[in-house]
Amino acid sequence: MIETKEVLAIRGGPKAITESAPPNWLHGTNEIGEEEIAAVTAVMRRKVLFRYAGDPADSPVSKFEALFATKTGAKHVLGLNSGTSALIAGLIALKVSHGDEVLIPAYTYIATAAAVLAVGALPVLVEMDDSLSMDPHDMEKKITDRTTAVIPVHMRGIPCDMGRIMEIARRRKIAVLEDCAQANGGTFGGRPLGTFGDAGAFSLQHFKIVACGEGGVLITNDRKVFERASIYHDSAYSFWMEQQAESPGAADQWRKMCFLGENYRQSELHGAVALEQLKKRDRVLARTRLIKSRLWPACEEIPGAEMETLNDRAGDCGISLVFFMPDSASAVEIASSLEAEGVRCGTIFSKQFPDRHIFYHWDYVMEKRSAHRNGAPWTLEQVPPRVSYSKDMCPRTIDLLGRAVMLPITQIMTDAYVGQVVGAIRKVARDRKEQGVIALSPLR
């Protein structure tokens, strides 16, 4: 063994990072300032918390929707109370119904599966590839005569391969609902995510790039899809539209369009915060993308590491960086060495830690549990069951996540801190080279 000139912190040497780490690794909430405070205060002073209680021109939710439309180029934007609500309203708008099959990736937050179940449909799990998103090849293999929709999820801000996904979906005649919960502001081929499919759903939850605590957005270029989503997101939506109609004929048209809906409206308080947050989004992503571009070359130097595939490097939000080691043991070893130096990182899959972003830990899906006495929607299956689940059903997803090392990125990382992170990564890489580790490419 070759003796190293510098001792890793994990072996008792000094830590490479002496700069203070960020207090948290969030995005939108780190941008909360006087603008959001003033916006919320203005709503409270006006004493109008419901978007349809006052002049629509004064509504923060309406203003937020208008700005979101400008930033995405979408013809229609609907503010909702959560990203899950946006998915549910989107599925209803696309006429997904009881007993239908909907393709979702095996790596996504459990809310994606929950939204499918909420409309009475059955989620069919698709393998992810090394972009951390839906594998188009496996997607097509999972399509049956009962498949009505697919939900590609842009995980960790990385765009899916929307070119291949849309080609398959259009050829096989299935609807596409993009889940952009973690990719607000991402693009593919220069086009905003959420505008490729028939609709796109976004989350404004506390941990998201644009955050208002709880909130969601649905965008579409199809007027009929927008109308159906709007009616479903508010059980009295048609009533408010009747009130605002410019003619008796228009009011009557809304009355006839009405059908059963939920109450997923966005409040004026959330809209006020979201509006100010959205104004800051592009600056936040410019910073995270810059930081990722600095970290990337250092990670490439680690023997055995293979970088995540970026379907569109320029469109990646840059809120995390992932590389894959040849096996799970070396992933744990590298992550532990980096953490000892002061780098915030970790492996993604663990059987011990129940990460609800990984299908393996979706207990109520795996076991087909229901909130309903009759067991719906599982009881809508034919005999034998059409859809089955097991913890080993997506082996490639588990293999990739088990070999993955992830570094979170936040815009509040200082240049000095980023520089030391780069130095720490290269220190670990040098040690691994000096230890004589052969850079074997993992099997994909």
CSV table of C-alpha atoms in Angstrom, one decimal:
chain,number,residue,atom,x,y,z
A,1,MET,CA,0.0,0.0,0.0
A,2,ILE,CA,1.3,3.4,-0.9
A,3,GLU,CA,1.5,5.8,2.0
A,4,THR,CA,-0.6,8.9,1.5
A,5,LYS,CA,0.8,12.4,2.1
A,6,GLU,CA,-2.5,13.5,3.7
A,7,VAL,CA,-4.5,11.5,6.2
A,8,LEU,CA,-8.2,11.3,5.7
A,9,ALA,CA,-10.4,12.6,8.5
A,10,ILE,CA,-12.0,9.2,8.8
A,11,ARG,CA,-8.6,7.9,9.8
A,12,GLY,CA,-7.8,10.7,12.3
A,13,GLY,CA,-6.5,13.4,10.0
A,14,PRO,CA,-7.7,17.0,9.9
A,15,LYS,CA,-11.1,17.8,8.2
A,16,ALA,CA,-10.8,19.4,4.8
A,17,ILE,CA,-13.7,21.7,5.5
A,18,THR,CA,-13.4,24.3,8.2
A,19,GLU,CA,-15.9,26.8,6.7
A,20,SER,CA,-19.4,26.7,8.3
A,21,ALA,CA,-21.9,24.5,6.5
A,22,PRO,CA,-25.3,26.0,5.6
A,23,PRO,CA,-27.8,25.7,8.5
A,24,ASN,CA,-30.1,23.8,6.2
A,25,TRP,CA,-30.2,22.4,2.6
A,26,LEU,CA,-33.5,24.0,1.4
A,27,HIS,CA,-34.2,26.4,-1.4
A,28,GLY,CA,-37.4,28.5,-1.3
A,29,THR,CA,-37.6,28.9,2.4
A,30,ASN,CA,-34.0,30.2,2.5
A,31,GLU,CA,-35.2,33.1,0.3
A,32,ILE,CA,-38.0,34.2,2.7
A,33,GLY,CA,-37.5,37.9,3.4
A,34,GLU,CA,-39.2,41.2,3.8
A,35,GLU,CA,-41.0,40.8,0.4
A,36,GLU,CA,-43.0,37.7,1.6
A,37,ILE,CA,-43.6,39.3,5.0
A,38,ALA,CA,-45.0,42.4,3.3
A,39,ALA,CA,-47.1,40.4,0.9
A,40,VAL,CA,-48.7,38.3,3.7
A,41,THR,CA,-49.3,41.5,5.8
A,42,ALA,CA,-51.1,43.1,2.9
A,43,VAL,CA,-53.4,40.2,2.6
A,44,MET,CA,-54.2,40.3,6.4
A,45,ARG,CA,-54.8,44.0,6.3
A,46,ARG,CA,-57.2,43.6,3.4
A,47,LYS,CA,-58.9,40.8,5.3
A,48,VAL,CA,-59.6,38.8,2.2
A,49,LEU,CA,-58.3,35.2,2.5
A,50,PHE,CA,-60.4,33.6,-0.2
A,51,ARG,CA,-59.5,34.3,-3.8
A,52,TYR,CA,-63.1,34.6,-5.0
A,53,ALA,CA,-64.2,37.0,-2.2
A,54,GLY,CA,-62.8,40.1,-3.8
A,55,ASP,CA,-61.8,41.7,-7.1
A,56,PRO,CA,-60.0,39.0,-9.1
A,57,ALA,CA,-57.5,41.6,-10.2
A,58,ASP,CA,-56.4,42.1,-6.6
A,59,SER,CA,-56.0,38.3,-5.9
A,60,PRO,CA,-52.4,37.2,-5.1
A,61,VAL,CA,-53.3,33.7,-6.3
A,62,SER,CA,-54.4,35.2,-9.6
A,63,LYS,CA,-51.2,37.2,-9.9
A,64,PHE,CA,-49.2,34.2,-9.0
A,65,GLU,CA,-50.9,32.2,-11.8
A,66,ALA,CA,-50.3,35.0,-14.3
A,67,LEU,CA,-46.6,35.1,-13.5
A,68,PHE,CA,-46.3,31.3,-13.6
A,69,ALA,CA,-47.9,31.4,-17.1
A,70,THR,CA,-45.4,34.0,-18.2
A,71,LYS,CA,-42.4,31.9,-16.9
A,72,THR,CA,-43.6,28.6,-18.4
A,73,GLY,CA,-45.4,29.8,-21.5
A,74,ALA,CA,-48.4,27.7,-20.5
A,75,LYS,CA,-51.8,29.0,-21.7
A,76,HIS,CA,-53.6,27.9,-18.5
A,77,VAL,CA,-52.4,27.9,-14.8
A,78,LEU,CA,-54.3,26.7,-11.8
A,79,GLY,CA,-53.1,27.3,-8.2
A,80,LEU,CA,-53.9,24.6,-5.7
A,81,ASN,CA,-53.3,23.7,-2.1
A,82,SER,CA,-50.7,21.0,-2.7
A,83,GLY,CA,-48.7,19.2,-5.3
A,84,THR,CA,-50.7,16.1,-4.5
A,85,SER,CA,-53.9,18.0,-5.2
A,86,ALA,CA,-52.4,19.2,-8.5
A,87,LEU,CA,-51.7,15.5,-9.5
A,88,ILE,CA,-55.2,14.4,-8.5
A,89,ALA,CA,-56.9,17.3,-10.4
A,90,GLY,CA,-54.6,16.6,-13.4
A,91,LEU,CA,-55.5,12.9,-13.5
A,92,ILE,CA,-59.2,13.8,-13.3
A,93,ALA,CA,-58.8,16.4,-16.0
A,94,LEU,CA,-57.2,13.8,-18.2
A,95,LYS,CA,-60.2,11.5,-17.6
A,96,VAL,CA,-58.2,8.8,-15.7
A,97,SER,CA,-60.9,6.7,-14.0
A,98,HIS,CA,-61.5,3.8,-11.7
A,99,GLY,CA,-59.6,0.7,-12.6
A,100,ASP,CA,-57.3,2.3,-15.1
A,101,GLU,CA,-53.6,1.7,-15.0
A,102,VAL,CA,-51.2,4.6,-14.6
A,103,LEU,CA,-47.4,4.3,-15.1
A,104,ILE,CA,-45.2,5.9,-12.4
A,105,PRO,CA,-41.5,5.6,-11.7
A,106,ALA,CA,-40.3,3.4,-8.8
A,107,TYR,CA,-38.3,6.3,-7.5
A,108,THR,CA,-40.6,9.3,-6.7
A,109,TYR,CA,-42.3,10.6,-3.6
A,110,ILE,CA,-45.1,8.3,-2.4
A,111,ALA,CA,-47.6,11.2,-3.2
A,112,THR,CA,-47.3,10.3,-6.9
A,113,ALA,CA,-48.7,6.8,-6.2
A,114,ALA,CA,-51.2,8.2,-3.7
A,115,ALA,CA,-52.7,10.5,-6.3
A,116,VAL,CA,-53.2,7.6,-8.7
A,117,LEU,CA,-55.0,5.6,-5.9
A,118,ALA,CA,-57.0,8.7,-4.9
A,119,VAL,CA,-58.8,8.7,-8.3
A,120,GLY,CA,-59.4,4.9,-8.1
A,121,ALA,CA,-56.7,4.0,-10.6
A,122,LEU,CA,-53.8,1.5,-10.1
A,123,PRO,CA,-50.2,2.6,-10.1
A,124,VAL,CA,-47.9,0.5,-12.3
A,125,LEU,CA,-44.2,0.8,-11.3
A,126,VAL,CA,-41.6,1.5,-13.9
A,127,GLU,CA,-37.8,1.2,-13.4
A,128,MET,CA,-35.6,4.3,-13.2
A,129,ASP,CA,-32.4,4.7,-15.2
A,130,ASP,CA,-29.2,6.4,-14.2
A,131,SER,CA,-30.8,9.8,-14.7
A,132,LEU,CA,-32.8,9.0,-11.6
A,133,SER,CA,-36.0,9.2,-13.7
A,134,MET,CA,-38.3,6.9,-15.6
A,135,ASP,CA,-36.6,4.5,-18.0
A,136,PRO,CA,-38.4,5.0,-21.3
A,137,HIS,CA,-37.6,1.4,-22.4
A,138,ASP,CA,-39.2,-0.1,-19.3
A,139,MET,CA,-42.1,2.4,-19.6
A,140,GLU,CA,-43.1,1.0,-22.9
A,141,LYS,CA,-42.8,-2.6,-21.7
A,142,LYS,CA,-45.3,-1.8,-18.9
A,143,ILE,CA,-48.0,-0.4,-21.1
A,144,THR,CA,-51.1,-2.6,-21.4
A,145,ASP,CA,-54.6,-2.2,-22.9
A,146,ARG,CA,-55.7,-0.7,-19.6
A,147,THR,CA,-52.9,2.0,-19.4
A,148,THR,CA,-54.5,5.4,-19.8
A,149,ALA,CA,-51.7,7.7,-18.5
A,150,VAL,CA,-48.1,8.0,-17.5
A,151,ILE,CA,-46.5,10.3,-14.9
A,152,PRO,CA,-42.9,11.0,-15.6
A,153,VAL,CA,-41.2,12.6,-12.5
A,154,HIS,CA,-38.3,15.0,-12.8
A,155,MET,CA,-36.6,13.8,-9.7
A,156,ARG,CA,-34.1,16.0,-7.8
A,157,GLY,CA,-34.5,18.7,-10.5
A,158,ILE,CA,-33.2,16.5,-13.3
A,159,PRO,CA,-35.3,16.5,-16.5
A,160,CYS,CA,-36.6,13.1,-17.7
A,161,ASP,CA,-35.9,12.2,-21.3
A,162,MET,CA,-39.1,13.9,-22.5
A,163,GLY,CA,-38.3,13.3,-26.1
A,164,ARG,CA,-38.5,9.6,-25.9
A,165,ILE,CA,-41.3,9.5,-23.3
A,166,MET,CA,-43.5,11.8,-25.4
A,167,GLU,CA,-42.8,9.8,-28.6
A,168,ILE,CA,-43.9,6.5,-26.8
A,169,ALA,CA,-46.9,8.1,-25.2
A,170,ARG,CA,-48.2,9.6,-28.4
A,171,ARG,CA,-47.6,6.5,-30.4
A,172,ARG,CA,-49.3,4.3,-27.7
A,173,LYS,CA,-52.1,6.9,-27.2
A,174,ILE,CA,-51.7,7.5,-23.5
A,175,ALA,CA,-52.0,10.8,-21.6
A,176,VAL,CA,-48.9,12.4,-20.0
A,177,LEU,CA,-49.0,14.2,-16.7
A,178,GLU,CA,-45.6,15.6,-15.8
A,179,ASP,CA,-44.7,15.6,-12.1
A,180,CYS,CA,-42.4,18.7,-11.7
A,181,ALA,CA,-42.6,18.8,-7.9
A,182,GLN,CA,-38.8,18.9,-7.5
A,183,ALA,CA,-38.0,20.6,-10.8
A,184,ASN,CA,-39.7,24.0,-10.8
A,185,GLY,CA,-37.7,26.0,-13.3
A,186,GLY,CA,-36.1,23.0,-15.1
A,187,THR,CA,-36.1,22.7,-18.8
A,188,PHE,CA,-35.6,20.1,-21.6
A,189,GLY,CA,-34.3,21.3,-24.9
A,190,GLY,CA,-34.8,24.9,-23.7
A,191,ARG,CA,-38.5,24.3,-23.1
A,192,PRO,CA,-39.9,24.5,-19.5
A,193,LEU,CA,-40.7,21.3,-17.8
A,194,GLY,CA,-44.4,20.7,-17.4
A,195,THR,CA,-45.2,21.9,-20.9
A,196,PHE,CA,-44.4,18.7,-22.8
A,197,GLY,CA,-47.3,16.5,-21.4
A,198,ASP,CA,-51.0,17.1,-21.5
A,199,ALA,CA,-50.5,18.8,-18.1
A,200,GLY,CA,-47.8,19.5,-15.6
A,201,ALA,CA,-48.0,19.4,-11.8
A,202,PHE,CA,-45.8,21.4,-9.4
A,203,SER,CA,-45.4,21.5,-5.6
A,204,LEU,CA,-44.9,24.6,-3.5
A,205,GLN,CA,-44.3,22.7,-0.3
A,206,HIS,CA,-41.8,23.7,2.4
A,207,PHE,CA,-38.9,21.7,0.9
A,208,LYS,CA,-39.4,22.8,-2.7
A,209,ILE,CA,-37.5,25.3,-4.9
A,210,VAL,CA,-40.5,27.7,-4.7
A,211,ALA,CA,-42.1,27.3,-1.3
A,212,CYS,CA,-45.2,28.7,0.4
A,213,GLY,CA,-45.6,26.0,3.1
A,214,GLU,CA,-48.2,24.0,1.3
A,215,GLY,CA,-49.3,24.7,-2.3
A,216,GLY,CA,-49.4,23.3,-5.8
A,217,VAL,CA,-49.8,24.3,-9.4
A,218,LEU,CA,-51.2,22.7,-12.5
A,219,ILE,CA,-50.4,23.9,-16.0
A,220,THR,CA,-51.8,22.9,-19.4
A,221,ASN,CA,-52.2,24.3,-22.9
A,222,ASP,CA,-55.5,22.5,-23.3
A,223,ARG,CA,-58.6,24.5,-22.4
A,224,LYS,CA,-60.7,21.5,-21.7
A,225,VAL,CA,-58.1,20.0,-19.4
A,226,PHE,CA,-57.9,23.3,-17.5
A,227,GLU,CA,-61.7,23.5,-17.2
A,228,ARG,CA,-62.0,19.9,-15.9
A,229,ALA,CA,-59.2,20.5,-13.4
A,230,SER,CA,-60.6,23.8,-12.2
A,231,ILE,CA,-64.1,22.2,-11.7
A,232,TYR,CA,-62.6,19.3,-9.7
A,233,HIS,CA,-60.3,21.5,-7.6
A,234,ASP,CA,-63.3,23.4,-6.2
A,235,SER,CA,-66.7,21.8,-5.7
A,236,ALA,CA,-68.3,25.2,-6.2
A,237,TYR,CA,-66.0,26.5,-9.0
A,238,SER,CA,-68.8,26.7,-11.5
A,239,PHE,CA,-70.8,28.9,-9.0
A,240,TRP,CA,-67.9,31.4,-8.8
A,241,MET,CA,-67.6,31.4,-12.6
A,242,GLU,CA,-71.4,31.9,-13.0
A,243,GLN,CA,-71.0,35.0,-10.7
A,244,GLN,CA,-68.2,36.4,-12.9
A,245,ALA,CA,-69.8,35.5,-16.2
A,246,GLU,CA,-70.4,38.5,-18.5
A,247,SER,CA,-73.6,37.1,-20.0
A,248,PRO,CA,-76.5,34.7,-19.0
A,249,GLY,CA,-75.4,32.3,-21.7
A,250,ALA,CA,-71.9,32.1,-20.3
A,251,ALA,CA,-73.2,31.5,-16.8
A,252,ASP,CA,-75.5,28.8,-18.1
A,253,GLN,CA,-72.6,27.1,-19.8
A,254,TRP,CA,-70.6,26.9,-16.6
A,255,ARG,CA,-73.7,25.5,-14.8
A,256,LYS,CA,-74.0,22.7,-17.3
A,257,MET,CA,-70.3,21.8,-17.1
A,258,CYS,CA,-70.4,21.3,-13.3
A,259,PHE,CA,-69.6,17.9,-11.8
A,260,LEU,CA,-68.5,16.5,-8.5
A,261,GLY,CA,-65.3,18.1,-7.2
A,262,GLU,CA,-63.1,18.4,-4.1
A,263,ASN,CA,-61.9,21.5,-2.3
A,264,TYR,CA,-58.2,22.0,-3.3
A,265,ARG,CA,-58.2,25.8,-3.6
A,266,GLN,CA,-55.1,27.8,-2.9
A,267,SER,CA,-55.6,30.5,-0.2
A,268,GLU,CA,-54.6,34.1,-0.7
A,269,LEU,CA,-52.0,33.8,2.0
A,270,HIS,CA,-50.2,31.0,0.2
A,271,GLY,CA,-50.6,32.7,-3.1
A,272,ALA,CA,-49.0,35.9,-1.7
A,273,VAL,CA,-45.9,34.0,-0.5
A,274,ALA,CA,-45.7,31.9,-3.7
A,275,LEU,CA,-45.8,35.0,-5.9
A,276,GLU,CA,-42.8,36.6,-4.1
A,277,GLN,CA,-41.0,33.3,-4.1
A,278,LEU,CA,-41.5,32.8,-7.8
A,279,LYS,CA,-39.9,36.1,-8.6
A,280,LYS,CA,-36.7,34.8,-7.0
A,281,ARG,CA,-36.7,31.3,-8.5
A,282,ASP,CA,-34.4,31.9,-11.5
A,283,ARG,CA,-31.7,33.6,-9.4
A,284,VAL,CA,-31.8,30.6,-7.0
A,285,LEU,CA,-31.4,28.1,-9.8
A,286,ALA,CA,-28.6,30.1,-11.5
A,287,ARG,CA,-26.7,29.8,-8.2
A,288,THR,CA,-27.4,26.0,-7.7
A,289,ARG,CA,-26.4,25.3,-11.3
A,290,LEU,CA,-23.1,27.2,-10.9
A,291,ILE,CA,-22.3,25.3,-7.7
A,292,LYS,CA,-23.0,21.9,-9.3
A,293,SER,CA,-20.8,22.8,-12.2
A,294,ARG,CA,-17.9,23.3,-9.7
A,295,LEU,CA,-18.6,20.1,-7.8
A,296,TRP,CA,-19.0,17.9,-10.9
A,297,PRO,CA,-15.3,17.7,-12.1
A,298,ALA,CA,-14.1,16.9,-8.6
A,299,CYS,CA,-16.6,14.0,-8.3
A,300,GLU,CA,-15.5,12.7,-11.7
A,301,GLU,CA,-12.0,12.2,-10.2
A,302,ILE,CA,-13.1,9.6,-7.7
A,303,PRO,CA,-11.9,6.2,-9.0
A,304,GLY,CA,-14.9,3.9,-9.7
A,305,ALA,CA,-17.4,6.8,-9.7
A,306,GLU,CA,-19.8,7.1,-12.7
A,307,MET,CA,-21.7,10.3,-12.9
A,308,GLU,CA,-25.5,10.5,-13.2
A,309,THR,CA,-26.8,10.9,-16.7
A,310,LEU,CA,-28.2,14.4,-17.4
A,311,ASN,CA,-30.8,14.3,-20.2
A,312,ASP,CA,-30.3,18.0,-20.5
A,313,ARG,CA,-27.4,19.5,-18.6
A,314,ALA,CA,-28.5,23.1,-19.1
A,315,GLY,CA,-32.0,22.3,-18.0
A,316,ASP,CA,-31.0,20.5,-14.8
A,317,CYS,CA,-32.0,22.5,-11.7
A,318,GLY,CA,-28.7,21.7,-10.0
A,319,ILE,CA,-30.2,21.1,-6.6
A,320,SER,CA,-28.3,17.8,-6.1
A,321,LEU,CA,-25.4,15.9,-7.5
A,322,VAL,CA,-25.4,12.1,-7.7
A,323,PHE,CA,-22.7,9.6,-8.8
A,324,PHE,CA,-22.7,5.8,-8.7
A,325,MET,CA,-20.1,3.5,-7.3
A,326,PRO,CA,-19.4,-0.1,-8.5
A,327,ASP,CA,-21.2,-1.6,-5.5
A,328,SER,CA,-23.1,-0.6,-2.3
A,329,ALA,CA,-20.1,-1.2,-0.1
A,330,SER,CA,-17.9,1.2,-2.0
A,331,ALA,CA,-20.8,3.8,-2.0
A,332,VAL,CA,-21.0,3.6,1.8
A,333,GLU,CA,-17.2,3.8,2.1
A,334,ILE,CA,-16.9,6.9,-0.1
A,335,ALA,CA,-19.9,8.6,1.5
A,336,SER,CA,-18.5,8.0,5.0
A,337,SER,CA,-15.1,9.4,4.0
A,338,LEU,CA,-16.6,12.5,2.5
A,339,GLU,CA,-18.9,13.0,5.5
A,340,ALA,CA,-15.8,12.8,7.8
A,341,GLU,CA,-14.2,15.6,5.8
A,342,GLY,CA,-17.3,17.7,6.4
A,343,VAL,CA,-19.1,17.1,3.1
A,344,ARG,CA,-22.8,16.8,3.3
A,345,CYS,CA,-23.7,13.6,1.4
A,346,GLY,CA,-25.0,10.1,1.8
A,347,THR,CA,-26.2,7.0,0.0
A,348,ILE,CA,-29.8,7.0,-1.2
A,349,PHE,CA,-31.2,3.5,-0.6
A,350,SER,CA,-31.1,1.8,2.8
A,351,LYS,CA,-33.4,-1.0,3.9
A,352,GLN,CA,-33.2,0.4,7.4
A,353,PHE,CA,-34.2,4.0,6.7
A,354,PRO,CA,-37.8,4.1,5.2
A,355,ASP,CA,-37.3,6.8,2.5
A,356,ARG,CA,-40.8,7.3,1.1
A,357,HIS,CA,-39.3,8.3,-2.3
A,358,ILE,CA,-38.4,4.7,-3.0
A,359,PHE,CA,-41.1,2.1,-3.8
A,360,TYR,CA,-39.5,-0.4,-1.5
A,361,HIS,CA,-40.8,1.6,1.5
A,362,TRP,CA,-44.3,2.2,0.2
A,363,ASP,CA,-45.9,-0.1,2.6
A,364,TYR,CA,-49.6,0.6,1.9
A,365,VAL,CA,-49.0,0.3,-1.8
A,366,MET,CA,-46.9,-2.9,-1.5
A,367,GLU,CA,-49.6,-4.5,0.7
A,368,LYS,CA,-52.6,-3.0,-1.2
A,369,ARG,CA,-54.1,-1.4,1.9
A,370,SER,CA,-57.2,0.7,1.5
A,371,ALA,CA,-59.0,3.4,3.4
A,372,HIS,CA,-62.3,2.0,2.2
A,373,ARG,CA,-64.4,-0.7,3.7
A,374,ASN,CA,-64.7,-2.5,0.4
A,375,GLY,CA,-61.0,-2.4,-0.3
A,376,ALA,CA,-61.2,-0.1,-3.3
A,377,PRO,CA,-59.4,0.5,-5.6
A,378,TRP,CA,-57.8,-2.9,-5.3
A,379,THR,CA,-61.2,-4.6,-5.4
A,380,LEU,CA,-61.6,-3.2,-8.9
A,381,GLU,CA,-59.0,-5.6,-10.2
A,382,GLN,CA,-59.9,-8.6,-12.1
A,383,VAL,CA,-59.1,-12.2,-10.9
A,384,PRO,CA,-56.2,-12.9,-10.9
A,385,PRO,CA,-55.0,-9.5,-9.8
A,386,ARG,CA,-53.8,-7.3,-12.7
A,387,VAL,CA,-51.2,-5.4,-10.8
A,388,SER,CA,-48.9,-7.0,-8.2
A,389,TYR,CA,-46.2,-5.5,-6.0
A,390,SER,CA,-43.1,-6.8,-4.2
A,391,LYS,CA,-40.0,-5.2,-2.7
A,392,ASP,CA,-37.8,-6.9,-5.4
A,393,MET,CA,-40.0,-5.9,-8.4
A,394,CYS,CA,-37.7,-3.1,-9.7
A,395,PRO,CA,-34.2,-4.6,-9.3
A,396,ARG,CA,-32.4,-2.0,-11.4
A,397,THR,CA,-33.9,0.8,-9.4
A,398,ILE,CA,-32.7,-0.8,-6.2
A,399,ASP,CA,-29.3,-1.6,-7.6
A,400,LEU,CA,-28.7,2.0,-8.8
A,401,LEU,CA,-30.0,3.7,-5.6
A,402,GLY,CA,-27.9,1.3,-3.5
A,403,ARG,CA,-24.8,2.3,-5.4
A,404,ALA,CA,-25.6,6.0,-5.4
A,405,VAL,CA,-23.9,8.8,-3.5
A,406,MET,CA,-25.9,12.1,-3.3
A,407,LEU,CA,-24.7,15.6,-2.5
A,408,PRO,CA,-27.4,18.1,-1.8
A,409,ILE,CA,-26.9,21.7,-3.1
A,410,THR,CA,-28.4,24.9,-1.8
A,411,GLN,CA,-28.0,28.4,-3.1
A,412,ILE,CA,-26.8,29.7,0.3
A,413,MET,CA,-23.5,27.6,0.1
A,414,THR,CA,-20.8,30.3,0.1
A,415,ASP,CA,-18.0,30.3,-2.5
A,416,ALA,CA,-15.5,29.6,0.3
A,417,TYR,CA,-17.5,26.6,1.5
A,418,VAL,CA,-17.9,25.3,-2.0
A,419,GLY,CA,-14.2,25.6,-2.6
A,420,GLN,CA,-13.5,23.5,0.5
A,421,VAL,CA,-16.0,20.9,-0.6
A,422,VAL,CA,-14.2,20.6,-3.9
A,423,GLY,CA,-11.0,20.2,-2.0
A,424,ALA,CA,-12.4,17.6,0.3
A,425,ILE,CA,-13.8,15.5,-2.7
A,426,ARG,CA,-10.4,15.7,-4.4
A,427,LYS,CA,-8.6,14.7,-1.2
A,428,VAL,CA,-10.8,11.5,-0.9
A,429,ALA,CA,-10.2,10.9,-4.6
A,430,ARG,CA,-6.5,11.1,-4.2
A,431,ASP,CA,-6.5,8.8,-1.3
A,432,ARG,CA,-8.5,6.2,-3.2
A,433,LYS,CA,-6.0,6.4,-6.1
A,434,GLU,CA,-3.1,6.1,-3.8
A,435,GLN,CA,-4.7,3.1,-2.2
A,436,GLY,CA,-4.5,1.5,-5.6
A,437,VAL,CA,-8.3,1.3,-6.2
A,438,ILE,CA,-9.1,0.3,-9.8
A,439,ALA,CA,-11.8,2.4,-11.4
A,440,LEU,CA,-14.1,-0.4,-12.5
A,441,SER,CA,-17.3,0.8,-14.3
A,442,PRO,CA,-20.4,-0.5,-12.7
A,443,LEU,CA,-22.7,-2.7,-14.7
A,444,ARG,CA,-25.8,-0.8,-15.7
